[in-house]
Tab-separated table of C-alpha atoms and ligand atoms in Angstrom:
chain	number	residue	atom	x	y	z
A	1	UNK	CA	99.192	116.560	80.915
A	2	UNK	CA	100.271	120.070	81.697
A	3	UNK	CA	102.968	121.336	84.040
A	4	UNK	CA	101.536	123.115	87.050
A	5	UNK	CA	101.492	126.900	86.987
A	6	UNK	CA	101.255	127.104	90.770
A	7	UNK	CA	104.160	128.714	92.599
A	8	UNK	CA	105.060	128.601	96.276
A	9	UNK	CA	106.127	131.514	98.428
A	10	UNK	CA	107.623	130.929	101.891
A	11	UNK	CA	106.839	133.828	104.225
A	12	UNK	CA	109.205	132.664	106.998
A	13	UNK	CA	109.109	129.851	109.515
A	14	UNK	CA	107.413	131.250	112.624
A	15	UNK	CA	104.394	129.224	113.724
A	16	UNK	CA	101.721	129.041	116.403
A	17	UNK	CA	102.110	125.240	116.774
A	18	UNK	CA	105.011	122.907	117.455
A	19	UNK	CA	104.382	119.819	115.317
A	20	UNK	CA	106.669	116.943	116.213
A	21	UNK	CA	107.240	116.049	112.544
A	22	UNK	CA	107.714	119.556	111.113
A	23	UNK	CA	110.436	119.829	108.450
A	24	UNK	CA	111.718	122.888	110.304
A	25	UNK	CA	111.525	121.379	113.796
A	26	UNK	CA	115.229	121.912	114.425
A	27	UNK	CA	115.494	125.361	112.897
A	28	UNK	CA	116.701	128.067	115.287
A	29	UNK	CA	115.848	131.788	115.159
A	30	UNK	CA	112.796	131.481	112.944
A	31	UNK	CA	112.018	134.802	111.284
A	32	UNK	CA	109.475	136.331	108.952
A	33	UNK	CA	110.426	137.282	105.413
A	34	UNK	CA	110.401	141.060	104.865
A	35	UNK	CA	107.304	142.039	102.912
A	36	UNK	CA	109.321	143.758	100.170
A	37	UNK	CA	111.277	140.557	99.463
A	38	UNK	CA	108.054	138.523	99.469
A	39	UNK	CA	106.475	140.859	96.922
A	40	UNK	CA	109.570	140.814	94.694
A	41	UNK	CA	109.492	136.991	94.731
A	42	UNK	CA	105.810	137.019	93.802
A	43	UNK	CA	106.553	139.373	90.923
A	44	UNK	CA	109.353	137.107	89.638
A	45	UNK	CA	106.974	134.134	89.688
A	46	UNK	CA	104.317	136.001	87.749
A	47	UNK	CA	106.429	137.916	85.245
A	48	UNK	CA	109.372	135.589	84.623
A	49	UNK	CA	108.114	132.069	85.353
A	50	UNK	CA	104.552	132.775	84.153
A	51	UNK	CA	102.837	131.340	87.239
A	52	UNK	CA	99.179	132.196	87.826
A	53	UNK	CA	98.489	130.407	91.121
A	54	UNK	CA	100.349	130.867	94.390
A	55	UNK	CA	100.517	128.904	97.643
A	56	UNK	CA	101.596	131.014	100.593
A	57	UNK	CA	103.306	128.816	103.143
A	58	UNK	CA	105.633	129.026	106.116
A	59	UNK	CA	105.676	128.672	109.051
A	60	UNK	CA	102.106	129.752	109.528
A	61	UNK	CA	101.013	132.380	106.977
A	62	UNK	CA	97.791	133.367	108.775
A	63	UNK	CA	99.848	134.966	111.586
A	64	UNK	CA	102.353	136.662	109.239
A	65	UNK	CA	102.053	140.372	110.141
A	66	UNK	CA	101.851	141.422	106.463
A	67	UNK	CA	99.573	138.675	105.208
A	68	UNK	CA	96.707	140.951	104.132
A	69	UNK	CA	98.993	143.254	102.161
A	70	UNK	CA	100.750	140.286	100.528
A	71	UNK	CA	97.510	138.572	99.544
A	72	UNK	CA	96.178	141.789	98.000
A	73	UNK	CA	99.411	142.287	96.052
A	74	UNK	CA	99.457	138.716	94.716
A	75	UNK	CA	95.850	138.933	93.592
A	76	UNK	CA	96.500	142.282	91.960
A	77	UNK	CA	99.399	140.963	89.810
A	78	UNK	CA	97.464	137.874	88.677
A	79	UNK	CA	98.696	135.231	91.124
A	80	UNK	CA	95.596	133.639	92.621
A	81	UNK	CA	96.426	133.269	96.323
A	82	UNK	CA	95.915	130.119	98.387
A	83	UNK	CA	97.079	129.765	101.986
A	84	UNK	CA	98.601	126.623	103.466
A	85	UNK	CA	97.673	126.673	107.137
A	86	UNK	CA	97.023	124.711	110.292
A	87	UNK	CA	93.707	126.602	110.421
A	88	UNK	CA	93.987	127.566	114.097
A	89	UNK	CA	93.869	131.328	113.465
A	90	UNK	CA	90.814	130.827	111.233
A	91	UNK	CA	88.798	130.120	114.376
A	92	UNK	CA	88.536	133.913	114.404
A	93	UNK	CA	85.796	134.587	111.873
A	94	UNK	CA	86.868	138.233	111.469
A	95	UNK	CA	90.242	137.015	110.215
A	96	UNK	CA	88.530	134.728	107.686
A	97	UNK	CA	86.425	137.634	106.403
A	98	UNK	CA	89.418	139.993	106.263
A	99	UNK	CA	91.478	137.513	104.239
A	100	UNK	CA	88.553	136.756	101.948
A	101	UNK	CA	88.193	140.480	101.207
A	102	UNK	CA	91.949	140.672	100.554
A	103	UNK	CA	91.584	137.981	97.871
A	104	UNK	CA	92.345	134.520	99.304
A	105	UNK	CA	90.871	131.979	96.900
A	106	UNK	CA	91.105	128.837	99.029
A	107	UNK	CA	92.968	127.165	101.875
A	108	UNK	CA	95.041	124.019	102.170
A	109	UNK	CA	94.517	122.864	105.742
A	110	UNK	CA	96.781	120.421	107.551
A	111	UNK	CA	94.450	117.804	109.025
A	112	UNK	CA	97.051	115.517	110.550
A	113	UNK	CA	94.728	113.729	112.925
A	114	UNK	CA	91.477	113.876	114.847
A	115	UNK	CA	90.802	114.919	118.439
A	116	UNK	CA	93.565	113.958	120.907
A	117	UNK	CA	95.769	112.462	118.208
A	118	UNK	CA	95.867	115.826	116.453
A	119	UNK	CA	96.590	117.694	119.694
A	120	UNK	CA	99.434	115.351	120.529
A	121	UNK	CA	100.934	115.601	117.047
A	122	UNK	CA	100.908	119.407	117.095
A	123	UNK	CA	102.078	119.632	120.712
A	124	UNK	CA	99.173	121.566	122.220
A	125	UNK	CA	95.801	120.702	123.784
A	126	UNK	CA	92.539	122.030	122.381
A	127	UNK	CA	93.914	122.768	118.939
A	128	UNK	CA	91.813	120.223	117.046
A	129	UNK	CA	88.717	121.984	118.298
A	130	UNK	CA	90.069	125.352	117.096
A	131	UNK	CA	90.910	123.902	113.685
A	132	UNK	CA	87.426	122.468	113.484
A	133	UNK	CA	85.933	125.904	114.191
A	134	UNK	CA	88.274	127.375	111.549
A	135	UNK	CA	86.976	124.914	108.940
A	136	UNK	CA	83.381	125.727	109.907
A	137	UNK	CA	84.158	129.420	109.418
A	138	UNK	CA	85.376	128.661	105.896
A	139	UNK	CA	82.140	126.811	105.151
A	140	UNK	CA	80.113	129.677	106.620
A	141	UNK	CA	81.904	132.162	104.359
A	142	UNK	CA	81.699	129.933	101.287
A	143	UNK	CA	85.466	129.487	100.927
A	144	UNK	CA	86.725	126.182	99.491
A	145	UNK	CA	89.453	124.148	101.138
A	146	UNK	CA	91.730	121.223	100.406
A	147	UNK	CA	93.374	119.029	103.041
A	148	UNK	CA	96.932	117.832	103.680
A	149	UNK	CA	97.498	114.801	105.892
A	150	UNK	CA	101.064	113.985	106.930
A	151	UNK	CA	101.196	110.259	107.638
A	152	UNK	CA	102.989	109.050	110.755
A	153	UNK	CA	102.986	106.026	113.020
A	154	UNK	CA	100.535	107.822	115.322
A	155	UNK	CA	97.793	108.705	112.838
A	156	UNK	CA	97.972	105.711	110.479
A	157	UNK	CA	94.996	104.000	112.117
A	158	UNK	CA	92.993	107.245	111.827
A	159	UNK	CA	93.460	107.640	108.062
A	160	UNK	CA	90.021	106.212	107.289
A	161	UNK	CA	88.329	108.465	109.840
A	162	UNK	CA	90.303	111.468	108.596
A	163	UNK	CA	89.039	110.695	105.077
A	164	UNK	CA	85.454	110.561	106.391
A	165	UNK	CA	85.979	113.826	108.314
A	166	UNK	CA	87.288	115.544	105.171
A	167	UNK	CA	84.268	114.303	103.185
A	168	UNK	CA	81.921	115.508	105.906
A	169	UNK	CA	83.511	118.968	105.937
A	170	UNK	CA	83.468	119.290	102.148
A	171	UNK	CA	87.196	119.161	101.326
A	172	UNK	CA	87.698	119.360	97.557
A	173	UNK	CA	91.011	117.508	97.528
A	174	UNK	CA	92.831	115.333	100.068
A	175	UNK	CA	96.604	114.887	99.912
A	176	UNK	CA	98.231	112.135	101.968
A	177	UNK	CA	101.888	112.971	102.445
A	178	UNK	CA	104.418	110.464	103.618
A	179	UNK	CA	106.768	111.993	106.203
A	180	UNK	CA	110.007	112.905	104.473
A	181	UNK	CA	113.162	112.764	106.591
A	182	UNK	CA	114.650	115.878	105.008
A	183	UNK	CA	116.909	118.539	106.510
A	184	UNK	CA	118.155	117.571	109.996
A	185	UNK	CA	115.826	114.547	110.019
A	186	UNK	CA	117.991	112.724	107.487
A	187	UNK	CA	120.792	112.454	110.067
A	188	UNK	CA	118.629	110.644	112.647
A	189	UNK	CA	118.702	106.861	112.580
A	190	UNK	CA	115.503	106.507	114.636
A	191	UNK	CA	112.492	108.785	114.504
A	192	UNK	CA	109.743	107.680	116.885
A	193	UNK	CA	106.790	108.706	114.695
A	194	UNK	CA	108.239	107.267	111.472
A	195	UNK	CA	106.454	104.154	110.238
A	196	UNK	CA	107.213	101.526	107.634
A	197	UNK	CA	105.385	102.115	104.356
A	198	UNK	CA	104.099	98.534	104.338
A	199	UNK	CA	102.384	99.081	107.716
A	200	UNK	CA	100.719	102.278	106.508
A	201	UNK	CA	99.570	100.889	103.145
A	202	UNK	CA	96.456	98.919	104.275
A	203	UNK	CA	94.973	101.963	106.054
A	204	UNK	CA	95.866	104.247	103.186
A	205	UNK	CA	94.147	101.995	100.646
A	206	UNK	CA	90.940	102.039	102.692
A	207	UNK	CA	91.063	105.822	102.966
A	208	UNK	CA	91.553	106.180	99.190
A	209	UNK	CA	88.626	103.827	98.541
A	210	UNK	CA	86.319	105.919	100.715
A	211	UNK	CA	87.388	109.181	99.036
A	212	UNK	CA	87.069	107.606	95.587
A	213	UNK	CA	83.480	106.576	96.349
A	214	UNK	CA	82.677	110.247	96.942
A	215	UNK	CA	84.718	111.422	93.937
A	216	UNK	CA	87.113	113.449	96.080
A	217	UNK	CA	90.455	113.980	94.370
A	218	UNK	CA	93.069	112.048	96.338
A	219	UNK	CA	96.820	112.425	95.945
A	220	UNK	CA	99.493	110.332	97.639
A	221	UNK	CA	102.934	111.876	97.827
A	222	UNK	CA	106.344	110.287	98.370
A	223	UNK	CA	105.154	106.701	98.698
A	224	UNK	CA	106.733	103.802	96.756
A	225	UNK	CA	104.501	102.720	93.863
A	226	UNK	CA	105.000	99.039	94.580
A	227	UNK	CA	103.435	99.241	98.037
A	228	UNK	CA	100.182	100.680	96.719
A	229	UNK	CA	99.660	98.422	93.731
A	230	UNK	CA	96.309	99.136	92.105
A	231	UNK	CA	96.365	102.737	93.376
A	232	UNK	CA	99.244	104.058	91.273
A	233	UNK	CA	97.186	106.727	89.518
A	234	UNK	CA	97.001	108.614	92.833
A	235	UNK	CA	100.742	108.558	93.442
A	236	UNK	CA	103.024	111.527	92.967
A	237	UNK	CA	106.702	111.076	93.530
A	238	UNK	CA	109.151	113.799	92.523
A	239	UNK	CA	108.908	112.724	88.872
A	240	UNK	CA	105.137	113.301	88.844
A	241	UNK	CA	104.807	116.302	91.158
A	242	UNK	CA	105.019	119.019	88.554
A	243	UNK	CA	101.978	117.526	86.750
A	244	UNK	CA	99.783	118.045	89.811
A	245	UNK	CA	97.964	121.378	89.529
A	246	UNK	CA	97.916	121.479	93.336
A	247	UNK	CA	101.673	121.181	93.499
A	248	UNK	CA	104.473	123.609	92.767
A	249	UNK	CA	106.475	124.631	89.773
A	250	UNK	CA	110.040	123.558	90.503
A	251	UNK	CA	111.310	126.993	89.493
A	252	UNK	CA	109.573	128.738	92.391
A	253	UNK	CA	110.004	125.817	94.745
A	254	UNK	CA	113.772	125.730	94.579
A	255	UNK	CA	114.093	129.492	94.736
A	256	UNK	CA	117.480	129.440	93.073
A	257	UNK	CA	117.561	132.863	91.510
A	258	UNK	CA	120.930	132.160	89.911
A	259	UNK	CA	118.823	130.155	87.480
A	260	UNK	CA	116.753	133.136	86.381
A	261	UNK	CA	119.142	134.294	83.630
A	262	UNK	CA	119.746	130.765	82.197
A	263	UNK	CA	115.976	130.209	82.394
A	264	UNK	CA	115.255	133.386	80.439
A	265	UNK	CA	117.823	132.457	77.761
A	266	UNK	CA	116.413	128.940	77.423
A	267	UNK	CA	112.825	130.112	77.356
A	268	UNK	CA	112.909	133.241	75.255
A	269	UNK	CA	116.108	133.004	73.178
A	270	UNK	CA	116.299	129.257	72.574
A	271	UNK	CA	112.487	128.877	72.739
A	272	UNK	CA	112.604	125.747	74.887
A	273	UNK	CA	109.068	124.957	76.101
A	274	UNK	CA	108.308	125.585	79.776
A	275	UNK	CA	107.402	121.937	80.278
A	276	UNK	CA	110.806	120.747	79.208
A	277	UNK	CA	112.474	123.430	81.289
A	278	UNK	CA	110.689	122.481	84.474
A	279	UNK	CA	111.959	118.938	84.143
A	280	UNK	CA	115.347	120.098	82.981
A	281	UNK	CA	115.730	122.155	86.118
A	282	UNK	CA	114.689	119.241	88.265
A	283	UNK	CA	116.645	116.526	86.505
A	284	UNK	CA	119.859	118.360	85.755
A	285	UNK	CA	120.130	121.281	88.101
A	286	UNK	CA	118.027	120.819	91.212
A	287	UNK	CA	119.494	117.606	92.413
A	288	UNK	CA	119.033	118.263	96.134
A	289	UNK	CA	115.874	116.183	96.466
A	290	UNK	CA	117.190	113.351	94.335
A	291	UNK	CA	120.319	113.117	96.466
A	292	UNK	CA	118.170	112.137	99.442
A	293	UNK	CA	116.868	108.997	97.692
A	294	UNK	CA	118.473	105.668	96.986
A	295	UNK	CA	117.702	102.746	94.695
A	296	UNK	CA	119.274	99.401	95.490
A	297	UNK	CA	118.967	96.100	93.573
A	298	UNK	CA	115.196	95.749	93.923
A	299	UNK	CA	114.586	99.210	92.490
A	300	UNK	CA	117.242	98.861	89.819
A	301	UNK	CA	115.476	95.733	88.559
A	302	UNK	CA	112.002	97.269	88.663
A	303	UNK	CA	110.226	98.374	85.483
A	304	UNK	CA	109.139	101.614	87.217
A	305	UNK	CA	112.661	102.594	88.211
A	306	UNK	CA	112.733	105.512	85.747
A	307	UNK	CA	109.552	107.094	87.120
A	308	UNK	CA	109.878	106.317	90.838
A	309	UNK	CA	112.138	107.934	93.437
A	310	UNK	CA	112.937	104.740	95.333
A	311	UNK	CA	113.406	105.121	99.092
A	312	UNK	CA	114.808	107.913	101.207
A	313	UNK	CA	118.367	107.162	102.331
A	314	UNK	CA	117.511	107.602	105.998
A	315	UNK	CA	114.548	105.237	105.548
A	316	UNK	CA	116.527	102.526	103.771
A	317	UNK	CA	119.256	102.719	106.408
A	318	UNK	CA	116.676	102.227	109.110
A	319	UNK	CA	114.284	99.714	107.585
A	320	UNK	CA	116.187	98.277	104.562
A	321	UNK	CA	114.274	97.785	101.272
A	322	UNK	CA	112.959	94.292	102.091
A	323	UNK	CA	109.280	95.339	101.889
A	324	UNK	CA	109.540	96.510	98.258
A	325	UNK	CA	107.819	94.455	95.575
A	326	UNK	CA	109.339	95.437	92.205
A	327	UNK	CA	107.326	95.469	88.983
A	328	UNK	CA	108.209	93.147	86.141
A	329	UNK	CA	107.483	93.769	82.462
A	330	UNK	CA	108.424	96.495	80.047
A	331	UNK	CA	110.376	99.476	81.327
A	332	UNK	CA	108.122	102.503	81.763
A	333	UNK	CA	109.631	105.875	80.949
A	334	UNK	CA	106.512	108.037	80.774
A	335	UNK	CA	106.265	109.815	84.136
A	336	UNK	CA	102.541	110.411	83.536
A	337	UNK	CA	101.851	106.749	82.728
A	338	UNK	CA	99.552	106.253	85.731
A	339	UNK	CA	98.500	109.744	86.807
A	340	UNK	CA	96.889	110.588	83.476
A	341	UNK	CA	94.088	108.188	84.457
A	342	UNK	CA	93.402	109.988	87.750
A	343	UNK	CA	90.231	111.880	88.590
A	344	UNK	CA	91.395	115.456	88.974
A	345	UNK	CA	89.790	118.736	89.932
A	346	UNK	CA	91.268	121.102	87.373
A	347	UNK	CA	91.374	124.463	89.021
B	401	SF4	S1	111.484	101.605	91.834
B	401	SF4	FE1	111.687	100.637	93.844
B	401	SF4	S2	110.284	101.727	95.196
B	401	SF4	FE2	109.753	102.240	93.095
B	401	SF4	S3	108.120	100.803	92.555
B	401	SF4	FE3	110.041	99.893	91.891
B	401	SF4	S4	110.737	98.628	93.603
B	401	SF4	FE4	109.152	99.977	94.389
């Protein structure tokens, strides 16, 4: 399996919605990134890290004042642009056409719920309808889309219907993403929309089954392997993420430009392969994400311990690890052990 060549570029954190579960919910003074900085970052990804795909994310990229210029620039330097969006602004068909002309290849739309559930999750009435119109505009203009679904207590019972909706609308890929209590969230002992993994699992399995029947690529992120037994090939924890072509190269993701010089030395003087470097930078340098996870006795005695993140610290403090069901048998060290069997759209 190959390491993803997709980079991610954050254009700032301003947004036209107020999702209750947003990673940046507590962030004050949200600003846009200056266009010059955004273009320099894109150039670094293309020229130094060798990326050839790019996800533009935020905040909400479709309302970024310089989005057209940025998309054109990325396309011009060989970074195929995708936009991660709530899709609300795409209800304006002129915007869809303008961005298509600029060079947007596809969209990754956040379909966190249906009808009122969606409106409540994003904090504003009538927004599901606008998103729906936005998706129809993509279909009308022959633009592909993939879907992200953040799983919470409030949409867990809709997962099957969301899967059916995505099939009906022609989504190429559906990603189910377990809410991660990162940033300020990690300090909160109780989060009202956070649900136990074991209570989500039955709905998630049904949704995967339905998508599998239609041969829609389905990825599950940040969910313990042992609570989706039989569905492991769909699961991407941090150890697997960089093998998902729809996910991000750790080098762009962590945006630690102090690593550029060591990266260049490793890559072009010591000739270390990019694949090894991506993992090296995750395992040995970018420890931020790993520091948010914890493995107690159950995980330490599980044969998947070396390829699974365990549980988030905030989660384990709230719910304990009693629901986990460790694997017995030989220790597995190959991070691609399950995912190499997955049906994948190779884009
Ligand atoms: S390491 Fe822990 S969370 Fe992961 S599969 Fe094993 S028991 Fe479950």
